[in-house]
Every structure is written in C-alpha cells, then in structure tokens.
Amino acid sequence: MMTRPDRSPRLRVVAIADADSFVKWSAALVDSIPDASRHLLLVRTPLLVSADQEHAALAGTGFTEGSVTRLEYDGLAAWLARDRPDVVVISGRGPFVRVVQRQIDRVHPRPVVVTGLPGMSIPAQRGALLYRRHSDLMVVHSRREMRAFDELGRRLGAPVNLALATLPYARRKDAGSSGTDLVFAAQAIVPRAAEDRRAIADLLRRAALADPDRRVVVKLRSRPERGETEAHQELSRYPELLHDRPANLVFSYEPMAEALTRAEGLVTISSTAAIEAMARGIPVIALDMFGVKKAHLNTVFAGSGVFGGAEDVIARRFRHPHPLWMRDNYFHDPAESTCWGQVHDLVARRRYGQLPARPIPQPRGGPLHLAWQRKSVLGADDHTLAGAVAVAVAAPVVRAILTLRRFRGRNGAMTWSDDTTDFTVSPARHQDPIVRRRQTALVAVD
C-alpha cells in the first residue's frame, strides 16, 4: 500500500533501491545524515530484496517498518510528488538508476538527485559513471576513488559532480578481533570461473579440516530456493560446491556486522566486507591466489599489506592494513567528507530556483528504446505492450552488441587488461540477465 509517512520539516531525504547490497548501502548512508527525516522506497524489480534480506540490510540503522515502503515503478513519481522530498538518493545498478531518474524528471519541484555505489569502486568503471552522470551529485568513498572517477570523467568527456563521504561500513568501531571464526565473504561474480570457485571451496574445506575446533563461516547474501536474488547472478554457488563439508564449515545469512562479532579474521577476494572488518580492527586476508587484477576487483588492495594465499588462509595468518593505505582508501579523516555539506548547498540552490534540471536525455531509437530500457530493469514487473514488443525486436540486437563487446575494448591502456590504472574506459566485462528464473534475453549493462 502506498502511504505518505509522517515527516518532520527537517531535511527530507528518500532513498530508492531494489537489490540487497544497494538497500544496505543507501540505508546506511542516509542514516548518517545529521538532522534529517528519512524514508526508504523499495521498487519492485526482479532483484527486489526479500523480507529477510531487507531485515539484514537495515540492521544497525534507524530505519523501522514504518519508514520503508514497497511500491511499483509506475507509482514512484506520484509518491514523490505527494511526499515532496528535498533529496532523493538513487541506489541500484546503472540501468535502474536511469529508469528511476526518468520518473524523478516528472516530479515538480524536482528533488536534488544523489547517486553512488555500494562499496569499494576501484577500478572506477565506465558504466558506473555514465549511468549516473545526470545526477546532481555522485558519492564516492575514498580519496583514491575521487581521483579515479574524476580522471575517468575527463577521459570520457562526461565530468560528474563528485562528493566524498565516509563509507558507512568504514566508521571505526575499534572492537578488535575477539572471536574464533574464519569468516569468508562470498561474492557472486568474483571469481567468476567455475574452476576458480571450486578451488575456493576446496580451500575453505581444507581450512576447516586444519582446525576442527574453530569454525569456517561462509557468509552468503541470498537463498535462491526462497526466491532471493542479488545484484549480480551467481553461477556456481558455494552451498552446491560444499554439499560435502566438515561439521565446522557452516553457512551464514545473518548481517555481516553480526558475523564479524564472532570473527577472528575475514577472508575475501574483493568484498567491501574487508573494509567493514578493518573498521572493527579485525584482520583480513585478501586472497591473491588468482592474481591481482582489475578483473578480480582486487587492485584496490595494492599496497595494503593484506594480500595472502591459500596457505595463509589455512594457517589463519590474517593481516592488518598499512596506515598510509588506509588514509587513501576509505579511512580518510572524517573532516574530509564534505558530501552532506554539498547536499545542503544543492538544496539551498533548489529552494531559490537556482539549481538547473539535469534530465535524462531521450535515447536514440525513440519509444522502442525507452521501452527496452524499462523492460530490461523491470522484467516481469513490466506489463506494457511496448515492453513485450521491445523484447521481441531488440533482444537479438542486444545479444549481438554484447557478443561484439566481448571481443572489443578489452585490451590496451586504461582497459580491463591494464592493471596499472584505477579506472577503465572499456565496457563492463560481464552482463547479467535481469529476469533469472526463466530463459530470457533481457540484459542490463552496468
């Protein structure tokens, strides 16, 4: 049911999201705004969080049941027109950001539009920037990310208004390592190859057998058997790879913050959970068993001192990051985080009619392309005839484009094969289907 929440006259902020990692990030980010009235809109897409995922994502924030609304995409503009927020934070994959901003373009007066990414964003990616370039402000979370996205915007001829904010999970808690669990933060697409995921499963099994008195906890984000999804499609799932496992190797779907309360250390390839652990003083191993590459999203840890291999995991030789690396990567002085000051300035300009609109331009291809963009995000939740026609007509073209991309723009300077830069001007390496529970040609590109 669409309701207008009881909101105070303070800065009125609405976060809009769908998938679990984006719900977690936007809720934590908005929760950090001082003296603000907050609400969260969950838009129905094939990636929408389940009730359990929502509970895990909102754990530790001030969001309650009354401050969260689930609604259909077509009801979004009307809801915002009634609520009249000052600021909207759009949190989702690039195509989601684009179609949501099209709805916001229909709202008068138009709120300040803020976008961002839900964790570590090195390398800065082409799609991440281009899909968000029409927002008033794009949030990044480290000085290194500021440099990378600024340079990427110049290279692409698409400068963006960047703002530095402390990553919500990087707020220091200084709890230290007091538990005994080895927590592995699983990722849906890192590593992607089935043989690499089998190698990790085997490593976790060996780590558990090496010390039967201590647990190895595989922290997962979704249960497909319950209809749950994630922002990216996982092709080889650890519960399937570890169906035959020691008793002390267990799976967990609890919030990461809870898993870390019992952690001796955290292991991952490139999950933002590493930053969450570091903030608590919990040591980390960033696995380099497949190399340090942009493709594994782990070049961000270069110079951190936390890289380790299989034997380090088995022996539980966790590491703490170097202080100089921390200052440039997610643990800068909080005084450098000017995001909310910039937001207040934008709101003031808006109130005086001095904030120019930044509408999403109409795509080449006209109404059919618009229908495709909508259908590619909403999937089965789009019931329009235009969407059905767009799938029939555009799907073969999109497949051809994606096939071509696999062979172009992957090599050379500043691409995915160039591990010396913190950004990539080439398209995303992988495209996930949005409708995942049946065969479909729908694809979103980020």
XYZ file of N, CA and C in Angstrom, residues 93-250:
474
model
N 21.779 -0.699 -9.650
C 22.625 -0.846 -10.822
C 22.346 0.282 -11.807
N 23.309 0.531 -12.694
C 23.198 1.662 -13.586
C 21.879 1.775 -14.326
N 21.385 0.700 -14.974
C 20.104 0.789 -15.677
C 18.940 1.154 -14.749
N 18.982 0.688 -13.505
C 17.959 1.041 -12.517
C 18.011 2.538 -12.228
N 19.220 3.063 -12.044
C 19.372 4.496 -11.791
C 18.745 5.295 -12.935
N 19.003 4.878 -14.149
C 18.495 5.615 -15.309
C 16.978 5.647 -15.356
N 16.322 4.496 -15.184
C 14.861 4.490 -15.309
C 14.194 5.170 -14.116
N 14.813 5.084 -12.926
C 14.258 5.789 -11.771
C 14.377 7.295 -11.969
N 15.504 7.743 -12.497
C 15.646 9.182 -12.700
C 14.659 9.695 -13.745
N 14.253 8.863 -14.691
C 13.219 9.285 -15.637
C 11.909 9.595 -14.900
N 11.606 8.822 -13.862
C 10.414 9.109 -13.064
C 10.590 10.398 -12.269
N 11.778 10.598 -11.730
C 12.033 11.811 -10.944
C 11.935 13.052 -11.828
N 12.307 12.911 -13.099
C 12.200 14.041 -14.028
C 10.757 14.523 -14.189
N 9.800 13.704 -13.789
C 8.383 14.070 -13.896
C 7.879 14.793 -12.650
N 8.711 14.872 -11.609
C 8.290 15.428 -10.322
C 8.626 16.917 -10.265
N 7.660 17.732 -9.822
C 7.864 19.178 -9.671
C 7.351 19.617 -8.302
N 8.194 20.291 -7.512
C 9.582 20.634 -7.812
C 10.479 19.401 -7.741
N 11.429 19.366 -8.623
C 12.333 18.217 -8.692
C 13.278 18.221 -7.492
N 13.424 17.062 -6.796
C 14.367 16.996 -5.676
C 15.806 16.958 -6.155
N 16.722 17.232 -5.268
C 18.147 17.027 -5.542
C 18.386 15.527 -5.700
N 19.091 15.137 -6.748
C 19.311 13.719 -7.041
C 20.753 13.342 -6.717
N 20.896 12.381 -5.812
C 22.201 11.885 -5.396
C 22.309 10.412 -5.789
N 23.435 10.019 -6.335
C 23.678 8.619 -6.676
C 25.005 8.187 -6.071
N 25.321 6.911 -6.197
C 26.584 6.404 -5.677
C 26.665 4.908 -5.879
N 27.711 4.313 -5.326
C 27.960 2.878 -5.458
C 28.101 2.267 -4.078
N 27.690 0.998 -3.910
C 27.515 0.446 -2.567
C 28.757 -0.127 -1.902
N 29.908 0.265 -2.329
C 31.108 -0.278 -1.690
C 32.355 0.202 -2.386
N 33.415 -0.579 -2.298
C 34.658 -0.219 -2.957
C 34.435 -0.138 -4.463
N 34.939 0.910 -5.084
C 34.674 1.139 -6.508
C 35.957 1.397 -7.292
N 36.984 0.662 -6.960
C 38.223 0.647 -7.730
C 38.318 -0.721 -8.392
N 38.420 -0.796 -9.723
C 38.568 0.334 -10.634
C 37.255 1.086 -10.842
N 37.397 2.403 -11.073
C 36.243 3.204 -11.480
C 35.832 2.746 -12.875
N 34.559 2.394 -13.023
C 34.120 1.779 -14.269
C 33.308 2.734 -15.134
N 33.453 2.554 -16.429
C 32.788 3.369 -17.429
C 31.277 3.454 -17.183
N 30.621 2.284 -17.071
C 29.175 2.282 -16.903
C 28.745 2.915 -15.597
N 29.516 2.692 -14.533
C 29.170 3.261 -13.230
C 29.061 4.773 -13.325
N 29.951 5.390 -14.077
C 29.937 6.842 -14.216
C 28.875 7.306 -15.210
N 28.817 6.676 -16.384
C 27.925 7.173 -17.432
C 26.453 7.071 -17.041
N 26.081 6.020 -16.331
C 24.685 5.889 -15.922
C 24.299 6.930 -14.868
N 25.276 7.469 -14.146
C 24.986 8.385 -13.037
C 25.357 9.833 -13.334
N 25.774 10.113 -14.562
C 26.310 11.437 -14.849
C 25.246 12.534 -14.852
N 23.959 12.184 -14.883
C 22.915 13.198 -14.879
C 22.387 13.486 -13.473
N 22.954 12.847 -12.457
C 22.567 13.174 -11.088
C 23.252 14.479 -10.676
N 22.719 15.118 -9.645
C 23.329 16.358 -9.162
C 24.630 16.099 -8.423
N 24.746 14.898 -7.839
C 25.915 14.576 -7.038
C 26.127 13.068 -7.060
N 27.357 12.651 -7.282
C 27.704 11.230 -7.217
C 28.657 11.022 -6.044
N 28.281 10.144 -5.132
C 29.046 9.913 -3.907
C 30.106 8.851 -4.140
N 31.328 9.149 -3.723
C 32.410 8.167 -3.683
C 32.938 8.117 -2.257
N 33.786 7.124 -1.966
C 34.094 6.859 -0.565
C 35.580 6.863 -0.205
N 36.417 7.311 -1.095
C 37.832 7.428 -0.746
C 38.479 8.493 -1.611
N 39.602 9.000 -1.126
C 40.349 9.980 -1.919
C 40.804 9.344 -3.230
N 41.148 8.076 -3.169
C 41.575 7.358 -4.376
C 40.435 7.264 -5.381
N 39.224 6.985 -4.926
C 38.076 6.942 -5.819
C 37.782 8.318 -6.413
N 37.950 9.374 -5.622
C 37.754 10.725 -6.147
C 38.671 10.959 -7.337
N 39.942 10.602 -7.188
C 40.889 10.811 -8.281
C 40.511 9.961 -9.498
N 40.136 8.698 -9.240
C 39.859 7.776 -10.337
C 38.632 8.203 -11.141
N 37.534 8.551 -10.465
C 36.328 8.937 -11.189
C 36.482 10.312 -11.842
N 37.251 11.190 -11.212
C 37.494 12.486 -11.833
C 38.255 12.308 -13.147
N 39.287 11.476 -13.127
C 40.064 11.220 -14.335
C 39.227 10.479 -15.374
N 38.431 9.517 -14.944
C 37.589 8.781 -15.870
C 36.593 9.717 -16.557
N 35.985 10.614 -15.789
C 35.050 11.558 -16.368
C 35.704 12.426 -17.427
N 36.947 12.853 -17.182
C 37.659 13.653 -18.185
C 37.952 12.830 -19.431
N 38.371 11.583 -19.242
C 38.692 10.720 -20.388
C 37.467 10.460 -21.253
N 36.290 10.333 -20.616
C 35.060 10.019 -21.353
C 34.331 11.274 -21.822
N 34.824 12.434 -21.429
C 34.122 13.658 -21.769
C 32.799 13.779 -21.051
N 32.723 13.217 -19.850
C 31.479 13.224 -19.076
C 31.800 13.548 -17.619
N 32.199 14.791 -17.344
C 32.531 15.147 -15.964
C 31.325 15.024 -15.049
N 31.565 14.617 -13.821
C 30.488 14.476 -12.841
C 30.837 15.286 -11.600
N 29.790 15.676 -10.878
C 29.956 16.395 -9.627
C 30.136 15.369 -8.518
N 31.354 15.211 -8.021
C 31.672 14.171 -7.053
C 31.624 14.711 -5.635
N 31.287 13.827 -4.704
C 31.284 14.177 -3.284
C 31.910 13.044 -2.495
N 32.735 13.386 -1.538
C 33.395 12.383 -0.702
C 32.596 12.163 0.575
N 32.262 10.901 0.834
C 31.577 10.524 2.068
C 32.298 9.330 2.677
N 32.294 9.251 3.976
C 32.841 8.067 4.629
C 31.963 6.866 4.305
N 32.577 5.784 3.843
C 31.812 4.568 3.583
C 31.102 4.172 4.875
N 29.781 3.976 4.821
C 29.058 3.720 6.071
C 29.649 2.587 6.897
N 30.189 1.571 6.232
C 30.731 0.421 6.960
C 32.157 0.674 7.448
N 32.729 1.846 7.117
C 34.112 2.132 7.490
C 34.207 3.019 8.722
N 33.083 3.258 9.377
C 33.149 4.045 10.602
C 33.796 3.204 11.688
N 34.857 3.717 12.247
C 35.662 2.931 13.188
C 34.870 2.559 14.432
N 34.974 1.286 14.784
C 34.312 0.795 15.990
C 35.328 0.294 17.008
N 36.561 0.022 16.542
C 37.664 -0.375 17.424
C 37.288 -1.518 18.354
N 36.537 -2.480 17.816
C 36.143 -3.634 18.627
C 37.269 -4.646 18.737
N 38.126 -4.699 17.714
C 39.212 -5.669 17.726
C 38.730 -7.065 17.413
N 39.699 -7.969 17.294
C 39.388 -9.354 16.983
C 39.293 -10.150 18.275
N 38.082 -10.599 18.604
C 37.899 -11.344 19.855
C 37.231 -12.687 19.633
N 36.869 -12.993 18.381
C 36.197 -14.243 18.092
C 37.151 -15.310 17.612
N 36.587 -16.409 17.155
C 37.402 -17.537 16.679
C 37.024 -17.980 15.270
N 36.005 -17.352 14.663
C 35.557 -17.765 13.332
C 36.467 -17.216 12.238
N 36.714 -18.031 11.241
C 37.254 -17.549 9.970
C 36.040 -17.270 9.098
N 35.796 -16.010 8.796
C 34.621 -15.615 8.012
C 35.058 -15.366 6.578
N 34.436 -16.085 5.648
C 34.708 -15.873 4.230
C 33.554 -15.093 3.624
N 33.844 -13.907 3.069
C 32.832 -13.078 2.425
C 32.728 -13.482 0.964
N 31.681 -14.231 0.650
C 31.483 -14.705 -0.720
C 31.019 -13.574 -1.616
N 31.364 -13.672 -2.895
C 30.938 -12.704 -3.903
C 30.328 -13.451 -5.087
N 29.338 -12.840 -5.718
C 28.607 -13.534 -6.773
C 29.439 -13.734 -8.033
N 30.239 -12.743 -8.402
C 30.957 -12.834 -9.683
C 32.472 -12.742 -9.540
N 32.991 -12.792 -8.322
C 34.439 -12.797 -8.118
C 34.795 -13.929 -7.177
N 35.548 -14.938 -7.655
C 35.911 -15.139 -9.057
C 34.699 -15.651 -9.828
N 34.744 -15.546 -11.139
C 33.593 -15.936 -11.954
C 33.700 -17.361 -12.475
N 34.923 -17.798 -12.832
C 35.097 -19.118 -13.447
C 34.747 -20.223 -12.455
N 34.049 -21.239 -12.939
C 33.606 -22.346 -12.081
C 34.785 -23.048 -11.427
N 35.894 -23.234 -12.170
C 37.048 -23.927 -11.594
C 37.690 -23.116 -10.470
N 37.642 -21.782 -10.576
C 38.182 -20.947 -9.514
C 37.305 -21.019 -8.271
N 36.020 -21.065 -8.458
C 35.117 -21.161 -7.313
C 35.249 -22.529 -6.643
N 35.496 -23.564 -7.449
C 35.759 -24.883 -6.857
C 37.051 -24.856 -6.051
N 38.045 -24.124 -6.526
C 39.316 -24.021 -5.797
C 39.116 -23.334 -4.449
N 38.278 -22.305 -4.418
C 37.996 -21.638 -3.145
C 37.229 -22.564 -2.212
N 36.262 -23.292 -2.749
C 35.514 -24.237 -1.925
C 36.457 -25.270 -1.309
N 37.392 -25.757 -2.113
C 38.360 -26.723 -1.599
C 39.238 -26.093 -0.518
N 39.634 -24.840 -0.715
C 40.442 -24.141 0.288
C 39.680 -23.999 1.605
N 38.426 -23.639 1.541
C 37.626 -23.492 2.757
C 37.479 -24.832 3.477
N 37.310 -25.890 2.710
C 37.226 -27.232 3.299
C 38.532 -27.588 4.009
N 39.650 -27.294 3.371
C 40.967 -27.581 3.972
C 41.188 -26.743 5.231
N 40.753 -25.494 5.197
C 40.901 -24.634 6.378
C 40.085 -25.156 7.549
N 38.899 -25.677 7.270
C 38.067 -26.233 8.333
C 38.678 -27.511 8.901
N 39.193 -28.378 8.034
C 39.805 -29.626 8.494
C 41.086 -29.383 9.279
N 41.767 -28.280 8.985
C 43.034 -27.988 9.671
C 42.824 -27.643 11.133
N 41.630 -27.180 11.493
C 41.351 -26.799 12.886
C 39.889 -27.094 13.195
N 39.565 -28.363 13.505
C 38.160 -28.757 13.698
C 37.465 -28.071 14.864
N 38.234 -27.454 15.761
C 37.632 -26.812 16.924
C 37.196 -25.370 16.656
N 37.547 -24.859 15.484
C 37.135 -23.495 15.144
C 36.366 -23.499 13.827
N 35.400 -22.603 13.730
C 34.509 -22.610 12.580
C 35.093 -21.852 11.382
N 34.712 -22.309 10.206
C 34.873 -21.551 8.976
C 33.462 -21.194 8.524
N 33.179 -19.906 8.447
C 31.826 -19.420 8.163
C 31.804 -18.806 6.771
N 30.976 -19.367 5.899
C 30.805 -18.818 4.560
C 29.610 -17.877 4.610
N 29.890 -16.586 4.516
C 28.841 -15.569 4.626
C 28.225 -15.339 3.246
N 26.934 -15.685 3.134
C 26.197 -15.590 1.870
C 25.121 -14.515 1.965
N 24.623 -14.082 0.791
C 23.686 -12.964 0.759
C 22.284 -13.347 0.299
N 22.129 -14.504 -0.320
C 20.802 -14.836 -0.852
C 20.574 -16.334 -0.828
N 19.282 -16.703 -0.806
C 18.864 -18.101 -0.870
C 17.911 -18.255 -2.054
N 18.436 -18.697 -3.198
C 17.591 -18.831 -4.396
C 16.383 -19.718 -4.164
N 16.509 -20.713 -3.290
C 15.376 -21.601 -3.038
C 14.199 -20.858 -2.408
N 14.477 -19.669 -1.857
C 13.413 -18.828 -1.306
C 13.043 -17.697 -2.271
N 13.573 -17.761 -3.483
C 13.287 -16.721 -4.460
C 14.124 -15.475 -4.299
N 15.187 -15.530 -3.476
C 16.024 -14.365 -3.248
C 17.075 -14.224 -4.350
N 17.420 -12.978 -4.653
C 18.418 -12.691 -5.668
C 19.451 -11.723 -5.114
N 20.467 -11.445 -5.928
C 21.476 -10.446 -5.600
C 21.636 -9.521 -6.794
N 22.448 -8.483 -6.626
C 22.657 -7.529 -7.715
C 23.279 -8.207 -8.927
N 24.105 -9.233 -8.698
C 24.720 -9.971 -9.794
C 24.361 -11.449 -9.681
N 24.320 -12.114 -10.821
C 23.951 -13.529 -10.846
C 25.151 -14.401 -10.498
N 24.937 -15.311 -9.561
C 25.983 -16.252 -9.145
C 25.769 -17.567 -9.876
N 26.765 -17.993 -10.650
C 26.609 -19.182 -11.488
C 27.000 -20.473 -10.767
N 28.028 -20.411 -9.929
C 28.466 -21.599 -9.174
C 28.398 -21.249 -7.695
N 27.360 -21.726 -7.027
C 27.110 -21.315 -5.649
C 27.852 -22.212 -4.663
N 28.336 -21.590 -3.588
C 29.125 -22.338 -2.612
C 28.323 -23.428 -1.891
N 27.035 -23.247 -1.590
C 26.304 -24.366 -0.975
C 26.306 -25.614 -1.854
N 26.319 -25.441 -3.168
C 26.378 -26.593 -4.066
C 27.792 -27.158 -4.133
N 28.779 -26.278 -4.121
C 30.167 -26.727 -4.192
C 30.630 -27.359 -2.880
N 29.932 -27.037 -1.778
C 30.341 -27.525 -0.458
C 29.254 -28.403 0.171
N 28.559 -29.152 -0.671
C 27.496 -30.014 -0.121
C 28.082 -31.087 0.795
N 29.323 -31.488 0.550
C 30.018 -32.464 1.413
C 31.103 -31.707 2.160
N 30.836 -31.344 3.417
C 31.746 -30.468 4.141
C 31.862 -30.898 5.595
N 32.957 -30.503 6.262
C 33.112 -30.809 7.692
C 32.047 -30.090 8.518
N 31.814 -30.574 9.709
C 30.766 -30.009 10.559
C 31.066 -28.572 10.962
N 32.348 -28.199 10.999
C 32.706 -26.835 11.422
C 32.776 -25.856 10.253
N 32.349 -26.285 9.068
C 32.247 -25.379 7.923
C 30.762 -25.104 7.717
N 30.355 -23.868 8.008
C 28.931 -23.556 8.054
C 28.607 -22.371 7.146
